[in-house]
mmCIF file of C-alpha atoms in Angstrom:
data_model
loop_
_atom_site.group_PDB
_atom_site.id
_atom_site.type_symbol
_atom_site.label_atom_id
_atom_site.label_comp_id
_atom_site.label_asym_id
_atom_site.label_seq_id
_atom_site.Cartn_x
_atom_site.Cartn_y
_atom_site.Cartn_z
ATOM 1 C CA UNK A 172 58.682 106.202 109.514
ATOM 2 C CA UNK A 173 57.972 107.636 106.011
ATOM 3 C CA UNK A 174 55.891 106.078 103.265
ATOM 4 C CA UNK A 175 57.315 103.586 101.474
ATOM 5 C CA UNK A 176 57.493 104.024 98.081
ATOM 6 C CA UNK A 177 57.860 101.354 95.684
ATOM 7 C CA UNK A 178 59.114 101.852 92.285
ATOM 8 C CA UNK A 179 59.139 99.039 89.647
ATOM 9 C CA UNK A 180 61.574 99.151 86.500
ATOM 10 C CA UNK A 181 59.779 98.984 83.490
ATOM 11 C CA UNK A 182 60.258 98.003 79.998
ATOM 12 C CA UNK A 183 58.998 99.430 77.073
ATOM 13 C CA UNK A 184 60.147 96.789 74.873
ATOM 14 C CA UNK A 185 56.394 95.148 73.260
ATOM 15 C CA UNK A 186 56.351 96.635 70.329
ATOM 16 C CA UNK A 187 58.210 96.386 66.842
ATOM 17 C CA UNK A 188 60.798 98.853 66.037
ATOM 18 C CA UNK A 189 62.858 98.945 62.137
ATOM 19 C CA UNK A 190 66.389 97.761 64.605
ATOM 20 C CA UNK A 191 64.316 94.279 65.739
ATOM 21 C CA UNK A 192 63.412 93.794 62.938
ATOM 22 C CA UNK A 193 66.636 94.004 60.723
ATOM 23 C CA UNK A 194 68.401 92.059 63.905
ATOM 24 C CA UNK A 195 65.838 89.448 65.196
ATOM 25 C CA UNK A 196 62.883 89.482 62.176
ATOM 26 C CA UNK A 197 60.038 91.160 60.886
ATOM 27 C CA UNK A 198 57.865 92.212 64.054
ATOM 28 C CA UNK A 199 59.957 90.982 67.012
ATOM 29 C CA UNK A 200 58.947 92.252 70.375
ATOM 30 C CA UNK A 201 59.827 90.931 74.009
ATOM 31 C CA UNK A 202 56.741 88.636 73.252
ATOM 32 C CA UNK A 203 58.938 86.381 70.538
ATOM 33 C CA UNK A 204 60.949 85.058 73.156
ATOM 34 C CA UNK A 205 58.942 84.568 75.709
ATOM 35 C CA UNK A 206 56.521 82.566 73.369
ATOM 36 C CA UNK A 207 59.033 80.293 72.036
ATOM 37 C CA UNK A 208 60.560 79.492 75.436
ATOM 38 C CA UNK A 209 60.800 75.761 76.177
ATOM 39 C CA UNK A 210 61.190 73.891 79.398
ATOM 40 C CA UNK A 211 65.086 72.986 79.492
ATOM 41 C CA UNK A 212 65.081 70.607 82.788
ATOM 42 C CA UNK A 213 62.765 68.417 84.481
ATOM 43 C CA UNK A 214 60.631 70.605 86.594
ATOM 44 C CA UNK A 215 61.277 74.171 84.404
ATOM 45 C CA UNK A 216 57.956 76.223 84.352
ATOM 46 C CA UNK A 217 58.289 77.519 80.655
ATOM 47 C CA UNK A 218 56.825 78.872 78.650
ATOM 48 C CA UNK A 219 55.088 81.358 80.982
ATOM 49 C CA UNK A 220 51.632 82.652 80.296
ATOM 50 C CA UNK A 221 50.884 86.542 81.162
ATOM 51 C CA UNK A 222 47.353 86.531 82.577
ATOM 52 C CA UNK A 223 44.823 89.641 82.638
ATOM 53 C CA UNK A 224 46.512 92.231 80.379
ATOM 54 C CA UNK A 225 47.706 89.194 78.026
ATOM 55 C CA UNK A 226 50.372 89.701 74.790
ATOM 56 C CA UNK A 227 49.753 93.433 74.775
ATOM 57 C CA UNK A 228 51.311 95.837 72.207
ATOM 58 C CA UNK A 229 52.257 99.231 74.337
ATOM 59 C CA UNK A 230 51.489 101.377 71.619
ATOM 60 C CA UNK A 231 48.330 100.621 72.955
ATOM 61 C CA UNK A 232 46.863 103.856 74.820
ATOM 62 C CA UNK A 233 44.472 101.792 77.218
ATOM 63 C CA UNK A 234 47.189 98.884 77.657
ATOM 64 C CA UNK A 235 49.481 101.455 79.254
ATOM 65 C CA UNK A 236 46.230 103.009 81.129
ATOM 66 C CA UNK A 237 45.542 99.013 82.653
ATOM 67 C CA UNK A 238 49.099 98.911 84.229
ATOM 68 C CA UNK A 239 48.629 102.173 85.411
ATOM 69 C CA UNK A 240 45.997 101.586 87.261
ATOM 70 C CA UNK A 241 46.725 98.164 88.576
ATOM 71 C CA UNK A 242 50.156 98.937 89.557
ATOM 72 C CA UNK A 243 48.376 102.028 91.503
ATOM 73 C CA UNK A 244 45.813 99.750 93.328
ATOM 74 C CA UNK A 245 49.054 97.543 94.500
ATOM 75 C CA UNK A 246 50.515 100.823 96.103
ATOM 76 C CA UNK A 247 53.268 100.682 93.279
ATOM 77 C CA UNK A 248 54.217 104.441 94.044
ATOM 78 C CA UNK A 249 55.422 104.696 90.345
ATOM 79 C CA UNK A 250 56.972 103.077 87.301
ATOM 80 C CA UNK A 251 60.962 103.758 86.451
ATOM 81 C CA UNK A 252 61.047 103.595 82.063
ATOM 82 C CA UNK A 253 64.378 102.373 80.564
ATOM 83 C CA UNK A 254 65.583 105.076 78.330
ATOM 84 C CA UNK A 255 68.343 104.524 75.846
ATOM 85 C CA UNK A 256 70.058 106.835 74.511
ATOM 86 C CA UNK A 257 73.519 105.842 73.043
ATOM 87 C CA UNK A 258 74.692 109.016 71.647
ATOM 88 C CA UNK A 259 74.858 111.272 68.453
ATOM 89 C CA UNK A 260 71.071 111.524 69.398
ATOM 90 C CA UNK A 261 70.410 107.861 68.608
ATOM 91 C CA UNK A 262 67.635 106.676 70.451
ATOM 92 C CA UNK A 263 65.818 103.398 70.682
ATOM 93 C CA UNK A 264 62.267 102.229 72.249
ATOM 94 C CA UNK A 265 61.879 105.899 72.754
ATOM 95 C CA UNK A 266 58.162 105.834 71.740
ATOM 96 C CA UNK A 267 56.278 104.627 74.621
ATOM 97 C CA UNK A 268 57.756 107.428 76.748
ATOM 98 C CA UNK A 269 57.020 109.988 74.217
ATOM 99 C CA UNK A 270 53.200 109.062 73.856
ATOM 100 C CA UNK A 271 52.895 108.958 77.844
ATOM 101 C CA UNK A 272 54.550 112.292 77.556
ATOM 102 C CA UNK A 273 52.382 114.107 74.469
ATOM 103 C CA UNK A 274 49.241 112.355 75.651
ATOM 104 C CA UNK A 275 49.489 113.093 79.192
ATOM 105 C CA UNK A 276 48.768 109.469 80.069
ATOM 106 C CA UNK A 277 48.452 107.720 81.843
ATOM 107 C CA UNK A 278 48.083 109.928 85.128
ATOM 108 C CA UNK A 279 50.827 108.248 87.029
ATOM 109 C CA UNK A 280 54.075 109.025 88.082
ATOM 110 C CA UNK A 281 57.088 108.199 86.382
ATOM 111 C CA UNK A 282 61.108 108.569 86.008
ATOM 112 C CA UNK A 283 64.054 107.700 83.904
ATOM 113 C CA UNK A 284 66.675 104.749 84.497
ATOM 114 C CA UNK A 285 69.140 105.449 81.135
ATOM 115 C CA UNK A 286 70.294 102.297 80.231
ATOM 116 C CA UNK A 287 73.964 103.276 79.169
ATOM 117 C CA UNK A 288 75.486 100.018 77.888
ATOM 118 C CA UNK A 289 76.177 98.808 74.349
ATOM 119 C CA UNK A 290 73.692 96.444 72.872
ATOM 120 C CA UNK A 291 75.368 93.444 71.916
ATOM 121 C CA UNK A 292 74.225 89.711 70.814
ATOM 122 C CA UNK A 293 75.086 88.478 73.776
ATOM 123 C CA UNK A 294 72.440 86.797 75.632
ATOM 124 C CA UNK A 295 71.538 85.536 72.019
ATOM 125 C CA UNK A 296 74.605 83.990 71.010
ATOM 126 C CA UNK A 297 76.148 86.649 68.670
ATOM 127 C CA UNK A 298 79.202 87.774 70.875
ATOM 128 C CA UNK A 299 80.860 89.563 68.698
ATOM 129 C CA UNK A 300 77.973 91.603 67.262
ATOM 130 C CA UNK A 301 77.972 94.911 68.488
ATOM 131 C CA UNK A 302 73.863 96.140 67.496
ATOM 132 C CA UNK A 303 73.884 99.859 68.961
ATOM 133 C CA UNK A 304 77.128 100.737 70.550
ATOM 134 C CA UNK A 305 77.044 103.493 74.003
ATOM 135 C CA UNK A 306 79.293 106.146 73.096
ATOM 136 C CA UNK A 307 79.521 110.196 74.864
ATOM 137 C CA UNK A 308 80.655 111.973 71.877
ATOM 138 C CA UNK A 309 81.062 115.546 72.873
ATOM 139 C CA UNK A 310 78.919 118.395 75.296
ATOM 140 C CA UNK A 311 76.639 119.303 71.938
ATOM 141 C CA UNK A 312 75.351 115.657 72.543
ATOM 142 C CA UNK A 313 74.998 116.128 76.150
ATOM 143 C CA UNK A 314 73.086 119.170 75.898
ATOM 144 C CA UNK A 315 70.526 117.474 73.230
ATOM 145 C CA UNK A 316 70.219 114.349 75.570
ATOM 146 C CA UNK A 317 69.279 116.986 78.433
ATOM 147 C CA UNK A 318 66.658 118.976 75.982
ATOM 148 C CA UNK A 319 65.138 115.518 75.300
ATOM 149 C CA UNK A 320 64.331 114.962 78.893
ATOM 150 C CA UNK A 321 63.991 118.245 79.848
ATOM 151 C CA UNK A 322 59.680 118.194 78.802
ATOM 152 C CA UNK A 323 59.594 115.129 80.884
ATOM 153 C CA UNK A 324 61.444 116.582 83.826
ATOM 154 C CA UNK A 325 59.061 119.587 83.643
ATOM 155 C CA UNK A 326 55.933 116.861 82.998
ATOM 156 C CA UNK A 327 54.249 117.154 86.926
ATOM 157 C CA UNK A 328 54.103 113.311 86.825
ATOM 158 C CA UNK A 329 57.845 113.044 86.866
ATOM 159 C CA UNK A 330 58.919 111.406 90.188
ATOM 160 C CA UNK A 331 61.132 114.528 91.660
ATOM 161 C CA UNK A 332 63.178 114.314 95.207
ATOM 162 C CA UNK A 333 63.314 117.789 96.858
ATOM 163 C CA UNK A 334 62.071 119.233 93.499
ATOM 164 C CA UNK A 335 65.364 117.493 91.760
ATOM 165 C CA UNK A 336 64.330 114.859 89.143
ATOM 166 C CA UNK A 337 64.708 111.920 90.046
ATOM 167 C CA UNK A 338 67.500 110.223 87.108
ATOM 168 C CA UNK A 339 68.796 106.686 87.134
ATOM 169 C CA UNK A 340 72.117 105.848 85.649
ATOM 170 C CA UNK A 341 72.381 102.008 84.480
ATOM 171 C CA UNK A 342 76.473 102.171 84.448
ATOM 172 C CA UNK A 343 78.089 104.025 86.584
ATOM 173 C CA UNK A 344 81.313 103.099 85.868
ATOM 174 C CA UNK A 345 80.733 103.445 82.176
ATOM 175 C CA UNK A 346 79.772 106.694 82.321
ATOM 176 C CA UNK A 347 82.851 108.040 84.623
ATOM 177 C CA UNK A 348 85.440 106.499 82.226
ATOM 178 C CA UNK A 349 83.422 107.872 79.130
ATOM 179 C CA UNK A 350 82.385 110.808 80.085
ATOM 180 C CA UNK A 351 83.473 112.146 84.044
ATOM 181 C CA UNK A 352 82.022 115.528 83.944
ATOM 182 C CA UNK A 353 78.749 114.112 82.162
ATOM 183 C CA UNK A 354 76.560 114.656 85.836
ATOM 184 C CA UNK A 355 77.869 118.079 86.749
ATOM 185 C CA UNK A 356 76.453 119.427 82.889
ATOM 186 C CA UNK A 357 73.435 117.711 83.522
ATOM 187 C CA UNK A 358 73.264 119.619 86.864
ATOM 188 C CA UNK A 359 73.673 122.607 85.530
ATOM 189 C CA UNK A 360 71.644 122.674 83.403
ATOM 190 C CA UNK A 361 69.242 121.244 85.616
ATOM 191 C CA UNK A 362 69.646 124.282 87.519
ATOM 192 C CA UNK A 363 69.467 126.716 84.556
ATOM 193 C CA UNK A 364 65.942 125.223 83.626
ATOM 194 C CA UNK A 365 64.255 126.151 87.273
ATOM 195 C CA UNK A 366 65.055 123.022 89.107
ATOM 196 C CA UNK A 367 67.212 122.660 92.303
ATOM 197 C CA UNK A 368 69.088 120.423 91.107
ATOM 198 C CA UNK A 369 69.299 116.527 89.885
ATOM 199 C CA UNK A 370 68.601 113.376 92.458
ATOM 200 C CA UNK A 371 71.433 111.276 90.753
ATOM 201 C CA UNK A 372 70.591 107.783 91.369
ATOM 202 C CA UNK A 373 73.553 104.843 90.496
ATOM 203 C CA UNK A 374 71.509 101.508 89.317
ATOM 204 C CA UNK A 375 72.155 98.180 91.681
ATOM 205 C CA UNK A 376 75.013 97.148 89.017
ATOM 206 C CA UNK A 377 77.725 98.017 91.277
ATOM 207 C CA UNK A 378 78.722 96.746 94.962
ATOM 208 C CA UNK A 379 77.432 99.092 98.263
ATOM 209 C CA UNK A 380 80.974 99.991 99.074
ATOM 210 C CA UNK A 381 81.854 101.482 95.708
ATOM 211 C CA UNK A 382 82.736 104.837 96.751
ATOM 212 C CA UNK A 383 79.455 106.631 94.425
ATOM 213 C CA UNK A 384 79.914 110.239 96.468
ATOM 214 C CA UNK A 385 83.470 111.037 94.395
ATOM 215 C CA UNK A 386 81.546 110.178 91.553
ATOM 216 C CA UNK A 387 78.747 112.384 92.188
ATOM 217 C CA UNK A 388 75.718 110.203 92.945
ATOM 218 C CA UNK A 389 73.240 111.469 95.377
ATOM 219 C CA UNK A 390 72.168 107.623 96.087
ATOM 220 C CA UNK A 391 71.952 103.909 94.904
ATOM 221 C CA UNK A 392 70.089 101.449 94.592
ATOM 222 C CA UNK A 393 71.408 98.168 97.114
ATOM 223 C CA UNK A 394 73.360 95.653 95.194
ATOM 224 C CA UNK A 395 72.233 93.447 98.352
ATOM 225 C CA UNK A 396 69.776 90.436 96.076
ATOM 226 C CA UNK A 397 73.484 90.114 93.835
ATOM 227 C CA UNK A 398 75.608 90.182 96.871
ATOM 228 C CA UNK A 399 74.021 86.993 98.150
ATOM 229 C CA UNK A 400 73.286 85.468 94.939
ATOM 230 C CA UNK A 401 77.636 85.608 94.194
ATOM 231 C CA UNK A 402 78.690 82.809 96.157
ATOM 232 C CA UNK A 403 76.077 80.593 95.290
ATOM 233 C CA UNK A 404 76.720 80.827 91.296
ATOM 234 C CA UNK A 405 80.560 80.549 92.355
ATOM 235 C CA UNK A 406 79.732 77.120 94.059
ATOM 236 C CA UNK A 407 78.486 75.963 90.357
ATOM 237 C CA UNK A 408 76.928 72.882 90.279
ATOM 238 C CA UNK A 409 77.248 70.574 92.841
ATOM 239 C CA UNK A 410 78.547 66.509 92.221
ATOM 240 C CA UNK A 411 78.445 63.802 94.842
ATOM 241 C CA UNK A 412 81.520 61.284 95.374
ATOM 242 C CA UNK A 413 80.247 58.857 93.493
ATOM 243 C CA UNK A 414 78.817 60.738 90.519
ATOM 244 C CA UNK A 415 82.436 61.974 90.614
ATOM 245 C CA UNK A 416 84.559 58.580 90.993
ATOM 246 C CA UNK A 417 81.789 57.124 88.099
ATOM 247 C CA UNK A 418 82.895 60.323 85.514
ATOM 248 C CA UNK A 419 86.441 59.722 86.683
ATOM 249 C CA UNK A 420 86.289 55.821 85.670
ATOM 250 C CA UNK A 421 84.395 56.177 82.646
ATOM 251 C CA UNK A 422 86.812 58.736 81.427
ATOM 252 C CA UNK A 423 89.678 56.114 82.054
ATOM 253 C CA UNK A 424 87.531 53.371 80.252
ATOM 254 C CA UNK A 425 87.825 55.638 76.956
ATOM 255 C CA UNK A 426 84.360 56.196 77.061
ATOM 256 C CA UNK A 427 83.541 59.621 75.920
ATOM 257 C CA UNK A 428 80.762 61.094 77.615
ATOM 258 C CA UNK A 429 78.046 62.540 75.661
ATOM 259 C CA UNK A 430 77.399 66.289 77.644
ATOM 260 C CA UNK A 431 74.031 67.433 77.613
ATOM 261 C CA UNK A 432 73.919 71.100 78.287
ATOM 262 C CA UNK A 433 72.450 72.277 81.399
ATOM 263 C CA UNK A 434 70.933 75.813 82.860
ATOM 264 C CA UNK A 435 72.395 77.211 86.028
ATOM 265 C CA UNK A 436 70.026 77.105 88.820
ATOM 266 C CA UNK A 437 69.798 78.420 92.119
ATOM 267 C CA UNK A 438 67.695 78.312 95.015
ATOM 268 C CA UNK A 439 65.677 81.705 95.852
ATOM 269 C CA UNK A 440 65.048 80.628 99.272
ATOM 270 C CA UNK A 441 68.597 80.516 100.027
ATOM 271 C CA UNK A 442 70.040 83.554 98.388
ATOM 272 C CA UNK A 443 66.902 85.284 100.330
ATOM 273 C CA UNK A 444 68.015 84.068 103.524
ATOM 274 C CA UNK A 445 71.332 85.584 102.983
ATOM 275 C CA UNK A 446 69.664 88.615 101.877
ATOM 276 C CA UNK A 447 71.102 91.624 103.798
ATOM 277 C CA UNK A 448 70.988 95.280 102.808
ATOM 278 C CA UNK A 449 73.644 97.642 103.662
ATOM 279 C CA UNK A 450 74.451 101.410 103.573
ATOM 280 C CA UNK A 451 76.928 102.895 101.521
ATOM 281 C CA UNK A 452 77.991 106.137 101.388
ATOM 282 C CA UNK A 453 74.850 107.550 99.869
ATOM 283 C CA UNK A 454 71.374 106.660 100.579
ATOM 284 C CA UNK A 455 71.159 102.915 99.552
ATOM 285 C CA UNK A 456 67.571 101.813 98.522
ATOM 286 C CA UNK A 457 66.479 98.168 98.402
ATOM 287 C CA UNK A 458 65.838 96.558 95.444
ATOM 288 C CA UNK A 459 63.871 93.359 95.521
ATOM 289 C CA UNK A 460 64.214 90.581 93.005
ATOM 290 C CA UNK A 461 60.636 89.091 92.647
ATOM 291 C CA UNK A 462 61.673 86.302 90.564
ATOM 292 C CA UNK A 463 64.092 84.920 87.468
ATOM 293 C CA UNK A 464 64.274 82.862 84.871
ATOM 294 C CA UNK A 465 65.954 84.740 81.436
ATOM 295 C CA UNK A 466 66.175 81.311 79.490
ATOM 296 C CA UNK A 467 63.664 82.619 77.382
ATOM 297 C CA UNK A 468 66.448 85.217 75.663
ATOM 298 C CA UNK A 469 69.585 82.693 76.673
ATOM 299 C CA UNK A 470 68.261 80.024 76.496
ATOM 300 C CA UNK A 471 71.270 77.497 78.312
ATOM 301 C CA UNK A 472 73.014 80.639 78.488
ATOM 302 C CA UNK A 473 70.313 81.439 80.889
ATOM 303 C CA UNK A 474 70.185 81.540 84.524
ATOM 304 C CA UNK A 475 66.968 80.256 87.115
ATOM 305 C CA UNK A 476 65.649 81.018 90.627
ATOM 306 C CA UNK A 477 64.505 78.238 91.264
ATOM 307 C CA UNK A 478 61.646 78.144 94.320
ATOM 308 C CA UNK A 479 60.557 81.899 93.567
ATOM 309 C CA UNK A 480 57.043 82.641 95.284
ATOM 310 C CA UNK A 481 54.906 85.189 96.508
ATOM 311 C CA UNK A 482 55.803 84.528 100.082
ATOM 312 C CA UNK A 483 59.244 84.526 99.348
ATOM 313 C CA UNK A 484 58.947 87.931 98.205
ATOM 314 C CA UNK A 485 57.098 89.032 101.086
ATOM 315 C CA UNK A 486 60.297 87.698 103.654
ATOM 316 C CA UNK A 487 62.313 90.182 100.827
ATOM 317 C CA UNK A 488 59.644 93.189 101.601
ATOM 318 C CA UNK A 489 59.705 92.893 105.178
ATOM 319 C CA UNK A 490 63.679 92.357 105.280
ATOM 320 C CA UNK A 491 63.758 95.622 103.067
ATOM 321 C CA UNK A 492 61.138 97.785 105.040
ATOM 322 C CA UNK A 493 63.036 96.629 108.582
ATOM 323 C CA UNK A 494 66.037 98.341 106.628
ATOM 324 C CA UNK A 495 64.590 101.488 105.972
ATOM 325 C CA UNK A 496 62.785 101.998 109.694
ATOM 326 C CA UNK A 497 65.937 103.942 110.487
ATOM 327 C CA UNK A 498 66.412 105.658 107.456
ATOM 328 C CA UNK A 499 65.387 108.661 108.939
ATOM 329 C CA UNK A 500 67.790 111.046 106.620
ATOM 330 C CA UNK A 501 66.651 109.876 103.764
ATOM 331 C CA UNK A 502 65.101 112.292 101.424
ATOM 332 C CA UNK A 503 62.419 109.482 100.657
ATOM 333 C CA UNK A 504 61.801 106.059 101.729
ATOM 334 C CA UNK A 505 62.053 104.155 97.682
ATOM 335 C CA UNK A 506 61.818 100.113 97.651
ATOM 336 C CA UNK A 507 63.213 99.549 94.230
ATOM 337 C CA UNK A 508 61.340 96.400 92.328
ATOM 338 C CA UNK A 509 63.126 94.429 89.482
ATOM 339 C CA UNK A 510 60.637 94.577 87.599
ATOM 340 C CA UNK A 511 57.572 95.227 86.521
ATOM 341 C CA UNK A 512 57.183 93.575 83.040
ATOM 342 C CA UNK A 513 60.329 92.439 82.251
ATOM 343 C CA UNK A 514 58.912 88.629 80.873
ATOM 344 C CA UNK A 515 61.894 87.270 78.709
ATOM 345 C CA UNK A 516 63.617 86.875 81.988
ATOM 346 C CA UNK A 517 61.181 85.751 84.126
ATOM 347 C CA UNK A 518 60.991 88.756 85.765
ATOM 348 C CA UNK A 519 57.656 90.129 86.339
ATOM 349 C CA UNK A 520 55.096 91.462 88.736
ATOM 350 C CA UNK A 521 52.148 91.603 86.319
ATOM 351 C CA UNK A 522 49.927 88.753 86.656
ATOM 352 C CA UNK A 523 50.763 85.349 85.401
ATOM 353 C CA UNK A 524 48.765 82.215 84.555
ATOM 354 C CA UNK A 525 50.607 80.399 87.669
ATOM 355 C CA UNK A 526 50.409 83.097 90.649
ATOM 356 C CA UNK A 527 48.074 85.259 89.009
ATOM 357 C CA UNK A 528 47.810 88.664 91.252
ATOM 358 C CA UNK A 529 50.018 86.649 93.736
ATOM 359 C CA UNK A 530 52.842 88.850 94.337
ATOM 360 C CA UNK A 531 50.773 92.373 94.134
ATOM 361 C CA UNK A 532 48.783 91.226 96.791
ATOM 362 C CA UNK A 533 51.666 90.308 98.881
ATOM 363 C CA UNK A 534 53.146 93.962 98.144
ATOM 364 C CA UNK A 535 49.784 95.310 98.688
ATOM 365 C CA UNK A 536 49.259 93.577 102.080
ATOM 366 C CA UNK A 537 52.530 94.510 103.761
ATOM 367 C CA UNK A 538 52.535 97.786 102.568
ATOM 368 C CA UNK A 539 48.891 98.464 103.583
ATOM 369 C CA UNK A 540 49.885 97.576 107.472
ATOM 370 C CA UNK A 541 53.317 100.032 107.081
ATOM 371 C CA UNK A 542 51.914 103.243 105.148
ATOM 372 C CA UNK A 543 48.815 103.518 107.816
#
């Protein structure tokens, strides 16, 4: 079997940038919401507390050189950077990757997932309010988004498959209808700049049996962790008989019932015991889901796993590991982590107040006893 590989997303949203500011206020980073979270039901663990590398700022130099080399002694392989690009050369959170870039810094490896989706209000209650629209205006664009990345591509830290850079799309379907021919440029030039070509990777947005091939993707990442997680947010919430008959009667009564809004929850340990990963018809990676909880942006918008742990995530590592065993064609063996730092929706790996180093040294266990 090959090494495994583990590759966490991470986002390079804690620090304050003019567009926060003008949308959300003066110095708004990731850190606002997660600071102002409040527990919504009995039982909800918010606000949540980051531990050892506290409310950092990742202009930081030695903040990014602490994750670095904690996510190295966990056998995190290397860190994937959201990069957004929307077109016409607008760019936002860009810095972080350029200073790891210029500075050479930290010494650990690194590729792109491009986050191709219009920003919107959203998850914040402003629908309608488009903030930085996705948009594939014409090949001059194309070729500056490839000059861009082309220094980082070249950068010897850059995660590379078969000396092809390793590139993440966000939305694959986006892209096609946008912009179809947008991967075969970026090949070519690939190839024109000295490499062998691109690894074309399609995010975990889309189902397994979407046929990516035709589309030009060289892989994916599993859409396994959403695949069981469907039916269970289908089943809503659940109301006994008599919880039922008693609405029912007091509707009848003319009472009006005074709704208190409520969060959708679901159970980790049962969308992980549905958990199956599947081929499609590229190399399908795992992804693993650590944990969730985005209230902190949506507040009762917001979705919760409810029962995440660190041995829950282990039964997700081992489940994804007995997956790849066979993999044997597979350029690499990648185990895809959502995420690294990603705290306004509960989803982290770094070290929390609660489970402190928790779920690193699960992933640092299992992988120990597999990458002898």
């Amino acid at each position: 079997m090959k090494k495994i590989k583990p590759l966490a997303f991470y986002l390079p949203q804690y620090h304050p940038v003019p567009e926060n500011d003008e949308w959300w206020g003066k110095g708004f980073t990731e850190w606002t919401n997660v600071t102002k979270a409040k527990p919504l039901f009995e039982g909800h663990d918010q606000p949540i507390y980051p531990a050892d590398l506290g409310y950092y700022d990742l202009r930081v130099p030695e903040v990014r050189e602490q994750q670095a080399q904690m996510a190295k002694e966990y056998g995190i392989h290397g860190f994937i950077y959201y990069h957004y690009w929307f077109g016409n050369r607008k760019q936002l959170l860009e810095r972080i990757a350029n200073d790891v870039l210029t500075s050479g810094k930290p010494d650990f490896p690194f590729c792109f997932c491009w986050a191709n989706e219009t920003w919107s209000g959203i998850w914040h209650g402003l629908a309608e309010k488009i903030l930085a629209e996705q948009v594939y205006p014409n090949d001059q664009d194309l070729i500056d988004h490839f000059n861009y990345l082309l220094p980082f591509f070249k950068d010897e830290r850059y995660i590379k498959v078969d000396n092809k850079p390793l590139f993440i799309i966000y939305h694959p379907n986006h892209l096609n209808e946008g912009a179809p021919h947008y991967i075969s440029k970026f090949r070519a030039l690939a190839k024109e700049n000295g490499f062998d070509d691109l690894y074309v990777m399609a995010s975990n947005k889309l189902r397994d049996d979407i046929d990516l091939k035709s589309m030009g993707y060289d892989g994916k990442i599993s859409n396994a962790f959403q695949k069981a997680w469907i039916p269970y947010i289908k089943k809503g919430e659940y109301i006994s008989h008599y919880q039922y008959y008693k609405n029912r009667i007091t509707e009848l009564l003319g009472y009006k019932k005074k709704n208190k809004p409520k969060v959708l929850t679901q159970d980790a340990q049962a969308i992980v015991n549905d958990l199956q990963f599947v081929e499609s018809n590229v190399p399908t990676f795992p992804c693993l889901l650590p944990n969730w909880d985005n209230t902190p942006r949506s507040g009762y918008r917001g979705v919760v796993l409810t029962n995440t742990s660190p041995e829950l995530f282990e039964k997700q590592i081992e489940k994804a590991i007995a997956y790849l065993e066979d993999k044997n064609d597979y350029p690499e063996h990648l185990l895809i982590i959502k995420s690294w730092n990603e705290w306004a929706e509960g989803n982290i790996l770094e070290p929390d107040r609660k489970y402190g180093f928790g779920y690193l040294d699960t992933l640092k266990r299992i992988l120990d006893k597999y990458n002898k």
